[in-house]
Amino acid sequence: MKLYLKTKPVLDERELQEMYRIEHHGLWGMYTLLCAAVVVQLLFGADFAQMAGEMIVIAVVSVAMIIAYARRGIWDVRSRPSARGNAVYAALSSVGVAVITLGKRGSLPRAALAGGVMFVLCFALLNLLMAYVRHRQRRQEQTFEE
């Protein structure tokens, strides 16, 4: 085992970057397919026991990624943290919840309520996360300047 742990990498920097890119696309593909599987199971009337595995994997991966990114002061590859962006993401998630609720329950008032609650929760959580990420970014800049 020690021999395996002490070996040097055989990939150069370009190959390593390509490997990370492949892993990145694989992770997001898996994550998207798991979310789609849960939505399809919800629409077909599956009970919680049938969806528990997928939901646990989604929750663990989501929380782990959010914590890892936030601790390093990373928000997104293509955007900076902003209230406008948070509102857009919250609106998209609330529309998704409203559509799923409408498809599952068939009640427009319930779907609107579920979408509204999701918007408020998502927007509040994203703004809290944004404040923490900005705090971490400032601390990293101060450390870098010293």
mmCIF file of N, CA and C in Angstrom:
data_model
loop_
_atom_site.group_PDB
_atom_site.id
_atom_site.type_symbol
_atom_site.label_atom_id
_atom_site.label_comp_id
_atom_site.label_asym_id
_atom_site.label_seq_id
_atom_site.Cartn_x
_atom_site.Cartn_y
_atom_site.Cartn_z
ATOM 1 N N MET A 1 0.829 -1.188 0.000
ATOM 2 C CA MET A 1 0.000 0.000 0.000
ATOM 3 C C MET A 1 0.872 1.250 0.000
ATOM 4 N N LYS A 2 1.956 1.244 0.758
ATOM 5 C CA LYS A 2 2.831 2.413 0.815
ATOM 6 C C LYS A 2 3.428 2.702 -0.554
ATOM 7 N N LEU A 3 3.753 1.658 -1.286
ATOM 8 C CA LEU A 3 4.325 1.851 -2.608
ATOM 9 C C LEU A 3 3.343 2.588 -3.508
ATOM 10 N N TYR A 4 2.069 2.225 -3.422
ATOM 11 C CA TYR A 4 1.061 2.873 -4.241
ATOM 12 C C TYR A 4 0.892 4.335 -3.849
ATOM 13 N N LEU A 5 0.919 4.655 -2.580
ATOM 14 C CA LEU A 5 0.718 6.017 -2.119
ATOM 15 C C LEU A 5 1.900 6.927 -2.421
ATOM 16 N N LYS A 6 3.090 6.361 -2.595
ATOM 17 C CA LYS A 6 4.280 7.176 -2.821
ATOM 18 C C LYS A 6 4.621 7.358 -4.299
ATOM 19 N N THR A 7 3.838 6.801 -5.191
ATOM 20 C CA THR A 7 4.145 6.954 -6.609
ATOM 21 C C THR A 7 3.848 8.372 -7.063
ATOM 22 N N LYS A 8 4.592 8.792 -8.056
ATOM 23 C CA LYS A 8 4.400 10.134 -8.611
ATOM 24 C C LYS A 8 3.316 10.092 -9.675
ATOM 25 N N PRO A 9 2.635 11.214 -9.871
ATOM 26 C CA PRO A 9 1.610 11.252 -10.923
ATOM 27 C C PRO A 9 2.230 11.030 -12.295
ATOM 28 N N VAL A 10 1.497 10.336 -13.145
ATOM 29 C CA VAL A 10 2.005 10.064 -14.486
ATOM 30 C C VAL A 10 1.409 11.024 -15.510
ATOM 31 N N LEU A 11 0.501 11.886 -15.081
ATOM 32 C CA LEU A 11 -0.131 12.833 -15.995
ATOM 33 C C LEU A 11 0.585 14.176 -15.945
ATOM 34 N N ASP A 12 0.716 14.801 -17.104
ATOM 35 C CA ASP A 12 1.247 16.162 -17.097
ATOM 36 C C ASP A 12 0.104 17.129 -16.788
ATOM 37 N N GLU A 13 0.402 18.440 -16.741
ATOM 38 C CA GLU A 13 -0.599 19.424 -16.337
ATOM 39 C C GLU A 13 -1.785 19.475 -17.287
ATOM 40 N N ARG A 14 -1.532 19.350 -18.579
ATOM 41 C CA ARG A 14 -2.612 19.388 -19.561
ATOM 42 C C ARG A 14 -3.536 18.189 -19.381
ATOM 43 N N GLU A 15 -2.965 17.007 -19.212
ATOM 44 C CA GLU A 15 -3.770 15.808 -19.021
ATOM 45 C C GLU A 15 -4.557 15.864 -17.702
ATOM 46 N N LEU A 16 -3.932 16.429 -16.677
ATOM 47 C CA LEU A 16 -4.598 16.576 -15.389
ATOM 48 C C LEU A 16 -5.793 17.525 -15.501
ATOM 49 N N GLN A 17 -5.605 18.634 -16.214
ATOM 50 C CA GLN A 17 -6.710 19.568 -16.436
ATOM 51 C C GLN A 17 -7.844 18.895 -17.215
ATOM 52 N N GLU A 18 -7.489 18.111 -18.223
ATOM 53 C CA GLU A 18 -8.497 17.398 -19.007
ATOM 54 C C GLU A 18 -9.243 16.381 -18.139
ATOM 55 N N MET A 19 -8.526 15.699 -17.249
ATOM 56 C CA MET A 19 -9.160 14.751 -16.341
ATOM 57 C C MET A 19 -10.135 15.468 -15.412
ATOM 58 N N TYR A 20 -9.743 16.641 -14.890
ATOM 59 C CA TYR A 20 -10.631 17.419 -14.026
ATOM 60 C C TYR A 20 -11.869 17.894 -14.786
ATOM 61 N N ARG A 21 -11.686 18.255 -16.053
ATOM 62 C CA ARG A 21 -12.818 18.698 -16.867
ATOM 63 C C ARG A 21 -13.802 17.540 -17.065
ATOM 64 N N ILE A 22 -13.281 16.354 -17.343
ATOM 65 C CA ILE A 22 -14.136 15.177 -17.525
ATOM 66 C C ILE A 22 -14.879 14.858 -16.228
ATOM 67 N N GLU A 23 -14.180 14.903 -15.099
ATOM 68 C CA GLU A 23 -14.818 14.643 -13.807
ATOM 69 C C GLU A 23 -15.889 15.697 -13.512
ATOM 70 N N HIS A 24 -15.629 16.945 -13.873
ATOM 71 C CA HIS A 24 -16.588 18.019 -13.661
ATOM 72 C C HIS A 24 -17.877 17.746 -14.431
ATOM 73 N N HIS A 25 -17.755 17.420 -15.702
ATOM 74 C CA HIS A 25 -18.939 17.144 -16.515
ATOM 75 C C HIS A 25 -19.654 15.882 -16.028
ATOM 76 N N GLY A 26 -18.890 14.893 -15.599
ATOM 77 C CA GLY A 26 -19.502 13.676 -15.072
ATOM 78 C C GLY A 26 -20.294 13.931 -13.803
ATOM 79 N N LEU A 27 -19.736 14.740 -12.902
ATOM 80 C CA LEU A 27 -20.433 15.059 -11.655
ATOM 81 C C LEU A 27 -21.732 15.793 -11.930
ATOM 82 N N TRP A 28 -21.680 16.840 -12.768
ATOM 83 C CA TRP A 28 -22.884 17.613 -13.036
ATOM 84 C C TRP A 28 -23.893 16.820 -13.845
ATOM 85 N N GLY A 29 -23.435 15.930 -14.711
ATOM 86 C CA GLY A 29 -24.362 15.051 -15.429
ATOM 87 C C GLY A 29 -25.078 14.111 -14.478
ATOM 88 N N MET A 30 -24.333 13.508 -13.562
ATOM 89 C CA MET A 30 -24.930 12.613 -12.576
ATOM 90 C C MET A 30 -25.919 13.366 -11.694
ATOM 91 N N TYR A 31 -25.541 14.544 -11.264
ATOM 92 C CA TYR A 31 -26.389 15.361 -10.392
ATOM 93 C C TYR A 31 -27.696 15.730 -11.104
ATOM 94 N N THR A 32 -27.597 16.141 -12.361
ATOM 95 C CA THR A 32 -28.778 16.496 -13.139
ATOM 96 C C THR A 32 -29.692 15.292 -13.344
ATOM 97 N N LEU A 33 -29.108 14.147 -13.658
ATOM 98 C CA LEU A 33 -29.918 12.944 -13.873
ATOM 99 C C LEU A 33 -30.586 12.478 -12.585
ATOM 100 N N LEU A 34 -29.912 12.595 -11.457
ATOM 101 C CA LEU A 34 -30.534 12.245 -10.174
ATOM 102 C C LEU A 34 -31.719 13.159 -9.872
ATOM 103 N N CYS A 35 -31.539 14.457 -10.098
ATOM 104 C CA CYS A 35 -32.646 15.400 -9.881
ATOM 105 C C CYS A 35 -33.804 15.089 -10.807
ATOM 106 N N ALA A 36 -33.521 14.787 -12.069
ATOM 107 C CA ALA A 36 -34.575 14.445 -13.021
ATOM 108 C C ALA A 36 -35.283 13.160 -12.606
ATOM 109 N N ALA A 37 -34.535 12.184 -12.085
ATOM 110 C CA ALA A 37 -35.150 10.934 -11.627
ATOM 111 C C ALA A 37 -36.113 11.184 -10.474
ATOM 112 N N VAL A 38 -35.741 12.055 -9.557
ATOM 113 C CA VAL A 38 -36.625 12.372 -8.432
ATOM 114 C C VAL A 38 -37.888 13.067 -8.937
ATOM 115 N N VAL A 39 -37.749 14.004 -9.853
ATOM 116 C CA VAL A 39 -38.914 14.716 -10.389
ATOM 117 C C VAL A 39 -39.843 13.735 -11.111
ATOM 118 N N VAL A 40 -39.302 12.859 -11.923
ATOM 119 C CA VAL A 40 -40.119 11.886 -12.642
ATOM 120 C C VAL A 40 -40.829 10.963 -11.650
ATOM 121 N N GLN A 41 -40.116 10.498 -10.625
ATOM 122 C CA GLN A 41 -40.746 9.633 -9.628
ATOM 123 C C GLN A 41 -41.851 10.362 -8.879
ATOM 124 N N LEU A 42 -41.636 11.649 -8.588
ATOM 125 C CA LEU A 42 -42.682 12.437 -7.936
ATOM 126 C C LEU A 42 -43.931 12.515 -8.810
ATOM 127 N N LEU A 43 -43.732 12.786 -10.083
ATOM 128 C CA LEU A 43 -44.872 12.927 -10.988
ATOM 129 C C LEU A 43 -45.610 11.611 -11.210
ATOM 130 N N PHE A 44 -44.916 10.481 -11.085
ATOM 131 C CA PHE A 44 -45.564 9.182 -11.239
ATOM 132 C C PHE A 44 -46.132 8.650 -9.927
ATOM 133 N N GLY A 45 -46.027 9.449 -8.864
ATOM 134 C CA GLY A 45 -46.665 9.067 -7.604
ATOM 135 C C GLY A 45 -45.856 8.132 -6.727
ATOM 136 N N ALA A 46 -44.556 8.102 -6.871
ATOM 137 C CA ALA A 46 -43.729 7.244 -6.022
ATOM 138 C C ALA A 46 -43.762 7.752 -4.591
ATOM 139 N N ASP A 47 -43.684 6.841 -3.640
ATOM 140 C CA ASP A 47 -43.665 7.261 -2.244
ATOM 141 C C ASP A 47 -42.227 7.561 -1.813
ATOM 142 N N PHE A 48 -42.102 8.085 -0.606
ATOM 143 C CA PHE A 48 -40.799 8.537 -0.115
ATOM 144 C C PHE A 48 -39.771 7.414 -0.085
ATOM 145 N N ALA A 49 -40.187 6.206 0.271
ATOM 146 C CA ALA A 49 -39.251 5.081 0.381
ATOM 147 C C ALA A 49 -38.573 4.786 -0.959
ATOM 148 N N GLN A 50 -39.300 4.992 -2.048
ATOM 149 C CA GLN A 50 -38.732 4.717 -3.363
ATOM 150 C C GLN A 50 -37.754 5.797 -3.807
ATOM 151 N N MET A 51 -37.903 7.003 -3.283
ATOM 152 C CA MET A 51 -37.047 8.120 -3.702
ATOM 153 C C MET A 51 -35.963 8.453 -2.687
ATOM 154 N N ALA A 52 -35.969 7.804 -1.548
ATOM 155 C CA ALA A 52 -35.082 8.167 -0.448
ATOM 156 C C ALA A 52 -33.604 8.115 -0.850
ATOM 157 N N GLY A 53 -33.207 7.092 -1.571
ATOM 158 C CA GLY A 53 -31.805 6.958 -1.960
ATOM 159 C C GLY A 53 -31.317 8.122 -2.800
ATOM 160 N N GLU A 54 -32.063 8.432 -3.832
ATOM 161 C CA GLU A 54 -31.687 9.548 -4.696
ATOM 162 C C GLU A 54 -31.688 10.868 -3.941
ATOM 163 N N MET A 55 -32.695 11.057 -3.103
ATOM 164 C CA MET A 55 -32.802 12.313 -2.363
ATOM 165 C C MET A 55 -31.652 12.475 -1.365
ATOM 166 N N ILE A 56 -31.230 11.389 -0.739
ATOM 167 C CA ILE A 56 -30.105 11.457 0.197
ATOM 168 C C ILE A 56 -28.820 11.794 -0.554
ATOM 169 N N VAL A 57 -28.607 11.165 -1.699
ATOM 170 C CA VAL A 57 -27.401 11.448 -2.487
ATOM 171 C C VAL A 57 -27.390 12.904 -2.937
ATOM 172 N N ILE A 58 -28.517 13.404 -3.427
ATOM 173 C CA ILE A 58 -28.603 14.797 -3.867
ATOM 174 C C ILE A 58 -28.314 15.735 -2.697
ATOM 175 N N ALA A 59 -28.915 15.465 -1.541
ATOM 176 C CA ALA A 59 -28.732 16.334 -0.375
ATOM 177 C C ALA A 59 -27.278 16.337 0.092
ATOM 178 N N VAL A 60 -26.659 15.173 0.184
ATOM 179 C CA VAL A 60 -25.270 15.092 0.658
ATOM 180 C C VAL A 60 -24.318 15.791 -0.309
ATOM 181 N N VAL A 61 -24.479 15.528 -1.603
ATOM 182 C CA VAL A 61 -23.604 16.157 -2.597
ATOM 183 C C VAL A 61 -23.813 17.670 -2.606
ATOM 184 N N SER A 62 -25.061 18.112 -2.536
ATOM 185 C CA SER A 62 -25.354 19.548 -2.557
ATOM 186 C C SER A 62 -24.733 20.251 -1.361
ATOM 187 N N VAL A 63 -24.956 19.726 -0.169
ATOM 188 C CA VAL A 63 -24.432 20.362 1.040
ATOM 189 C C VAL A 63 -22.901 20.347 1.030
ATOM 190 N N ALA A 64 -22.307 19.236 0.638
ATOM 191 C CA ALA A 64 -20.846 19.150 0.612
ATOM 192 C C ALA A 64 -20.244 20.149 -0.370
ATOM 193 N N MET A 65 -20.847 20.287 -1.544
ATOM 194 C CA MET A 65 -20.322 21.229 -2.535
ATOM 195 C C MET A 65 -20.502 22.670 -2.078
ATOM 196 N N ILE A 66 -21.650 22.982 -1.494
ATOM 197 C CA ILE A 66 -21.884 24.342 -1.018
ATOM 198 C C ILE A 66 -20.878 24.703 0.065
ATOM 199 N N ILE A 67 -20.654 23.811 1.005
ATOM 200 C CA ILE A 67 -19.693 24.071 2.085
ATOM 201 C C ILE A 67 -18.282 24.229 1.524
ATOM 202 N N ALA A 68 -17.894 23.342 0.617
ATOM 203 C CA ALA A 68 -16.537 23.413 0.054
ATOM 204 C C ALA A 68 -16.313 24.702 -0.723
ATOM 205 N N TYR A 69 -17.270 25.093 -1.547
ATOM 206 C CA TYR A 69 -17.133 26.331 -2.307
ATOM 207 C C TYR A 69 -17.125 27.543 -1.390
ATOM 208 N N ALA A 70 -18.047 27.592 -0.444
ATOM 209 C CA ALA A 70 -18.163 28.762 0.437
ATOM 210 C C ALA A 70 -16.919 28.929 1.301
ATOM 211 N N ARG A 71 -16.364 27.841 1.807
ATOM 212 C CA ARG A 71 -15.168 27.945 2.653
ATOM 213 C C ARG A 71 -13.965 28.489 1.887
ATOM 214 N N ARG A 72 -13.970 28.289 0.583
ATOM 215 C CA ARG A 72 -12.867 28.782 -0.240
ATOM 216 C C ARG A 72 -13.194 30.125 -0.902
ATOM 217 N N GLY A 73 -14.368 30.669 -0.607
ATOM 218 C CA GLY A 73 -14.740 31.969 -1.158
ATOM 219 C C GLY A 73 -15.084 31.924 -2.633
ATOM 220 N N ILE A 74 -15.564 30.779 -3.105
ATOM 221 C CA ILE A 74 -15.908 30.625 -4.521
ATOM 222 C C ILE A 74 -17.416 30.677 -4.664
ATOM 223 N N TRP A 75 -17.896 31.466 -5.608
ATOM 224 C CA TRP A 75 -19.334 31.559 -5.854
ATOM 225 C C TRP A 75 -19.719 30.788 -7.111
ATOM 226 N N ASP A 76 -19.177 31.181 -8.245
ATOM 227 C CA ASP A 76 -19.504 30.545 -9.514
ATOM 228 C C ASP A 76 -18.396 30.869 -10.504
ATOM 229 N N VAL A 77 -18.285 30.085 -11.549
ATOM 230 C CA VAL A 77 -17.254 30.311 -12.556
ATOM 231 C C VAL A 77 -17.551 31.552 -13.381
ATOM 232 N N ARG A 78 -18.837 31.810 -13.666
ATOM 233 C CA ARG A 78 -19.209 32.867 -14.597
ATOM 234 C C ARG A 78 -19.868 34.079 -13.962
ATOM 235 N N SER A 79 -20.028 34.091 -12.648
ATOM 236 C CA SER A 79 -20.720 35.229 -12.035
ATOM 237 C C SER A 79 -20.185 35.517 -10.637
ATOM 238 N N ARG A 80 -20.445 36.712 -10.202
ATOM 239 C CA ARG A 80 -20.120 37.149 -8.848
ATOM 240 C C ARG A 80 -21.406 37.116 -8.022
ATOM 241 N N PRO A 81 -21.309 36.981 -6.718
ATOM 242 C CA PRO A 81 -22.526 36.971 -5.900
ATOM 243 C C PRO A 81 -23.245 38.320 -5.961
ATOM 244 N N SER A 82 -24.556 38.279 -6.245
ATOM 245 C CA SER A 82 -25.355 39.500 -6.301
ATOM 246 C C SER A 82 -26.795 39.173 -5.940
ATOM 247 N N ALA A 83 -27.504 40.175 -5.442
ATOM 248 C CA ALA A 83 -28.914 39.990 -5.082
ATOM 249 C C ALA A 83 -29.750 39.716 -6.337
ATOM 250 N N ARG A 84 -29.394 40.349 -7.446
ATOM 251 C CA ARG A 84 -30.130 40.131 -8.693
ATOM 252 C C ARG A 84 -30.000 38.677 -9.164
ATOM 253 N N GLY A 85 -28.791 38.165 -9.134
ATOM 254 C CA GLY A 85 -28.579 36.767 -9.507
ATOM 255 C C GLY A 85 -29.301 35.819 -8.567
ATOM 256 N N ASN A 86 -29.278 36.138 -7.272
ATOM 257 C CA ASN A 86 -29.993 35.310 -6.298
ATOM 258 C C ASN A 86 -31.485 35.297 -6.579
ATOM 259 N N ALA A 87 -32.029 36.452 -6.969
ATOM 260 C CA ALA A 87 -33.453 36.527 -7.288
ATOM 261 C C ALA A 87 -33.782 35.675 -8.512
ATOM 262 N N VAL A 88 -32.898 35.678 -9.503
ATOM 263 C CA VAL A 88 -33.126 34.866 -10.703
ATOM 264 C C VAL A 88 -33.107 33.385 -10.352
ATOM 265 N N TYR A 89 -32.086 32.947 -9.586
ATOM 266 C CA TYR A 89 -32.002 31.538 -9.195
ATOM 267 C C TYR A 89 -33.188 31.138 -8.330
ATOM 268 N N ALA A 90 -33.604 32.003 -7.416
ATOM 269 C CA ALA A 90 -34.755 31.711 -6.561
ATOM 270 C C ALA A 90 -36.030 31.622 -7.393
ATOM 271 N N ALA A 91 -36.158 32.503 -8.385
ATOM 272 C CA ALA A 91 -37.342 32.471 -9.254
ATOM 273 C C ALA A 91 -37.384 31.182 -10.072
ATOM 274 N N LEU A 92 -36.236 30.764 -10.602
ATOM 275 C CA LEU A 92 -36.196 29.521 -11.364
ATOM 276 C C LEU A 92 -36.570 28.320 -10.504
ATOM 277 N N SER A 93 -36.038 28.277 -9.294
ATOM 278 C CA SER A 93 -36.365 27.149 -8.416
ATOM 279 C C SER A 93 -37.831 27.194 -7.994
ATOM 280 N N SER A 94 -38.371 28.393 -7.771
ATOM 281 C CA SER A 94 -39.779 28.478 -7.373
ATOM 282 C C SER A 94 -40.708 28.083 -8.519
ATOM 283 N N VAL A 95 -40.351 28.418 -9.748
ATOM 284 C CA VAL A 95 -41.149 27.988 -10.898
ATOM 285 C C VAL A 95 -41.115 26.463 -11.006
ATOM 286 N N GLY A 96 -39.949 25.871 -10.802
ATOM 287 C CA GLY A 96 -39.847 24.410 -10.836
ATOM 288 C C GLY A 96 -40.718 23.745 -9.783
ATOM 289 N N VAL A 97 -40.671 24.280 -8.562
ATOM 290 C CA VAL A 97 -41.498 23.723 -7.489
ATOM 291 C C VAL A 97 -42.978 23.914 -7.801
ATOM 292 N N ALA A 98 -43.340 25.076 -8.319
ATOM 293 C CA ALA A 98 -44.739 25.331 -8.650
ATOM 294 C C ALA A 98 -45.236 24.386 -9.741
ATOM 295 N N VAL A 99 -44.430 24.143 -10.752
ATOM 296 C CA VAL A 99 -44.827 23.244 -11.842
ATOM 297 C C VAL A 99 -44.985 21.817 -11.324
ATOM 298 N N ILE A 100 -44.041 21.372 -10.503
ATOM 299 C CA ILE A 100 -44.135 20.017 -9.943
ATOM 300 C C ILE A 100 -45.360 19.900 -9.037
ATOM 301 N N THR A 101 -45.598 20.902 -8.211
ATOM 302 C CA THR A 101 -46.760 20.880 -7.322
ATOM 303 C C THR A 101 -48.055 20.892 -8.125
ATOM 304 N N LEU A 102 -48.100 21.677 -9.177
ATOM 305 C CA LEU A 102 -49.294 21.713 -10.031
ATOM 306 C C LEU A 102 -49.523 20.353 -10.696
ATOM 307 N N GLY A 103 -48.444 19.745 -11.179
ATOM 308 C CA GLY A 103 -48.575 18.426 -11.807
ATOM 309 C C GLY A 103 -48.971 17.348 -10.817
ATOM 310 N N LYS A 104 -48.510 17.460 -9.605
ATOM 311 C CA LYS A 104 -48.790 16.447 -8.577
ATOM 312 C C LYS A 104 -50.157 16.644 -7.939
ATOM 313 N N ARG A 105 -50.506 17.875 -7.591
ATOM 314 C CA ARG A 105 -51.739 18.162 -6.853
ATOM 315 C C ARG A 105 -52.874 18.659 -7.743
ATOM 316 N N GLY A 106 -52.549 19.298 -8.850
ATOM 317 C CA GLY A 106 -53.574 19.816 -9.737
ATOM 318 C C GLY A 106 -54.273 21.061 -9.222
ATOM 319 N N SER A 107 -53.694 21.716 -8.238
ATOM 320 C CA SER A 107 -54.325 22.898 -7.650
ATOM 321 C C SER A 107 -53.430 24.113 -7.873
ATOM 322 N N LEU A 108 -53.946 25.089 -8.594
ATOM 323 C CA LEU A 108 -53.177 26.290 -8.886
ATOM 324 C C LEU A 108 -52.853 27.100 -7.618
ATOM 325 N N PRO A 109 -53.788 27.289 -6.684
ATOM 326 C CA PRO A 109 -53.431 28.036 -5.461
ATOM 327 C C PRO A 109 -52.331 27.358 -4.643
ATOM 328 N N ARG A 110 -52.391 26.021 -4.547
ATOM 329 C CA ARG A 110 -51.329 25.296 -3.834
ATOM 330 C C ARG A 110 -49.988 25.446 -4.540
ATOM 331 N N ALA A 111 -50.009 25.368 -5.852
ATOM 332 C CA ALA A 111 -48.774 25.503 -6.630
ATOM 333 C C ALA A 111 -48.193 26.899 -6.454
ATOM 334 N N ALA A 112 -49.044 27.926 -6.470
ATOM 335 C CA ALA A 112 -48.564 29.296 -6.278
ATOM 336 C C ALA A 112 -47.993 29.481 -4.870
ATOM 337 N N LEU A 113 -48.651 28.908 -3.878
ATOM 338 C CA LEU A 113 -48.154 29.006 -2.506
ATOM 339 C C LEU A 113 -46.812 28.291 -2.353
ATOM 340 N N ALA A 114 -46.713 27.080 -2.899
ATOM 341 C CA ALA A 114 -45.453 26.334 -2.818
ATOM 342 C C ALA A 114 -44.333 27.084 -3.533
ATOM 343 N N GLY A 115 -44.637 27.658 -4.695
ATOM 344 C CA GLY A 115 -43.641 28.428 -5.432
ATOM 345 C C GLY A 115 -43.219 29.671 -4.668
ATOM 346 N N GLY A 116 -44.164 30.357 -4.061
ATOM 347 C CA GLY A 116 -43.844 31.558 -3.280
ATOM 348 C C GLY A 116 -42.986 31.251 -2.066
ATOM 349 N N VAL A 117 -43.336 30.174 -1.357
ATOM 350 C CA VAL A 117 -42.542 29.772 -0.188
ATOM 351 C C VAL A 117 -41.130 29.391 -0.622
ATOM 352 N N MET A 118 -41.030 28.677 -1.737
ATOM 353 C CA MET A 118 -39.710 28.282 -2.239
ATOM 354 C C MET A 118 -38.885 29.505 -2.620
ATOM 355 N N PHE A 119 -39.512 30.497 -3.240
ATOM 356 C CA PHE A 119 -38.786 31.713 -3.613
ATOM 357 C C PHE A 119 -38.217 32.399 -2.380
ATOM 358 N N VAL A 120 -39.042 32.568 -1.361
ATOM 359 C CA VAL A 120 -38.593 33.254 -0.139
ATOM 360 C C VAL A 120 -37.454 32.483 0.535
ATOM 361 N N LEU A 121 -37.620 31.174 0.686
ATOM 362 C CA LEU A 121 -36.573 30.364 1.332
ATOM 363 C C LEU A 121 -35.273 30.361 0.528
ATOM 364 N N CYS A 122 -35.390 30.148 -0.769
ATOM 365 C CA CYS A 122 -34.200 30.084 -1.620
ATOM 366 C C CYS A 122 -33.492 31.431 -1.659
ATOM 367 N N PHE A 123 -34.251 32.514 -1.796
ATOM 368 C CA PHE A 123 -33.655 33.849 -1.846
ATOM 369 C C PHE A 123 -32.950 34.181 -0.530
ATOM 370 N N ALA A 124 -33.581 33.849 0.596
ATOM 371 C CA ALA A 124 -32.971 34.117 1.900
ATOM 372 C C ALA A 124 -31.693 33.302 2.087
ATOM 373 N N LEU A 125 -31.737 32.020 1.745
ATOM 374 C CA LEU A 125 -30.542 31.182 1.900
ATOM 375 C C LEU A 125 -29.419 31.621 0.971
ATOM 376 N N LEU A 126 -29.748 31.976 -0.248
ATOM 377 C CA LEU A 126 -28.715 32.445 -1.179
ATOM 378 C C LEU A 126 -28.095 33.761 -0.705
ATOM 379 N N ASN A 127 -28.900 34.647 -0.139
ATOM 380 C CA ASN A 127 -28.338 35.907 0.370
ATOM 381 C C ASN A 127 -27.453 35.676 1.581
ATOM 382 N N LEU A 128 -27.824 34.751 2.464
ATOM 383 C CA LEU A 128 -26.949 34.406 3.591
ATOM 384 C C LEU A 128 -25.637 33.804 3.099
ATOM 385 N N LEU A 129 -25.740 32.909 2.140
ATOM 386 C CA LEU A 129 -24.544 32.301 1.569
ATOM 387 C C LEU A 129 -23.688 33.340 0.864
ATOM 388 N N MET A 130 -24.325 34.284 0.170
ATOM 389 C CA MET A 130 -23.600 35.352 -0.521
ATOM 390 C C MET A 130 -22.814 36.198 0.476
ATOM 391 N N ALA A 131 -23.421 36.529 1.600
ATOM 392 C CA ALA A 131 -22.728 37.320 2.615
ATOM 393 C C ALA A 131 -21.525 36.564 3.156
ATOM 394 N N TYR A 132 -21.669 35.269 3.381
ATOM 395 C CA TYR A 132 -20.549 34.471 3.883
ATOM 396 C C TYR A 132 -19.433 34.372 2.850
ATOM 397 N N VAL A 133 -19.792 34.150 1.594
ATOM 398 C CA VAL A 133 -18.771 34.036 0.537
ATOM 399 C C VAL A 133 -18.027 35.358 0.374
ATOM 400 N N ARG A 134 -18.735 36.471 0.400
ATOM 401 C CA ARG A 134 -18.060 37.778 0.306
ATOM 402 C C ARG A 134 -17.118 37.993 1.488
ATOM 403 N N HIS A 135 -17.540 37.569 2.676
ATOM 404 C CA HIS A 135 -16.687 37.673 3.866
ATOM 405 C C HIS A 135 -15.416 36.845 3.671
ATOM 406 N N ARG A 136 -15.569 35.609 3.175
ATOM 407 C CA ARG A 136 -14.396 34.749 2.943
ATOM 408 C C ARG A 136 -13.487 35.350 1.865
ATOM 409 N N GLN A 137 -14.077 35.944 0.831
ATOM 410 C CA GLN A 137 -13.271 36.552 -0.227
ATOM 411 C C GLN A 137 -12.461 37.724 0.316
ATOM 412 N N ARG A 138 -13.070 38.551 1.163
ATOM 413 C CA ARG A 138 -12.332 39.672 1.772
ATOM 414 C C ARG A 138 -11.198 39.175 2.646
ATOM 415 N N ARG A 139 -11.461 38.138 3.431
ATOM 416 C CA ARG A 139 -10.408 37.580 4.288
ATOM 417 C C ARG A 139 -9.262 37.010 3.468
ATOM 418 N N GLN A 140 -9.588 36.349 2.351
ATOM 419 C CA GLN A 140 -8.541 35.802 1.497
ATOM 420 C C GLN A 140 -7.732 36.904 0.845
ATOM 421 N N GLU A 141 -8.388 38.002 0.439
ATOM 422 C CA GLU A 141 -7.662 39.126 -0.146
ATOM 423 C C GLU A 141 -6.729 39.767 0.865
ATOM 424 N N GLN A 142 -7.176 39.894 2.116
ATOM 425 C CA GLN A 142 -6.322 40.455 3.158
ATOM 426 C C GLN A 142 -5.131 39.559 3.425
ATOM 427 N N THR A 143 -5.357 38.270 3.448
ATOM 428 C CA THR A 143 -4.257 37.324 3.665
ATOM 429 C C THR A 143 -3.277 37.373 2.515
ATOM 430 N N PHE A 144 -3.785 37.502 1.290
ATOM 431 C CA PHE A 144 -2.943 37.555 0.117
ATOM 432 C C PHE A 144 -2.098 38.826 0.086
ATOM 433 N N GLU A 145 -2.675 39.953 0.531
ATOM 434 C CA GLU A 145 -1.961 41.229 0.527
ATOM 435 C C GLU A 145 -0.843 41.274 1.561
ATOM 436 N N GLU A 146 -0.990 40.503 2.635
ATOM 437 C CA GLU A 146 0.037 40.541 3.708
ATOM 438 C C GLU A 146 1.277 39.787 3.374
#
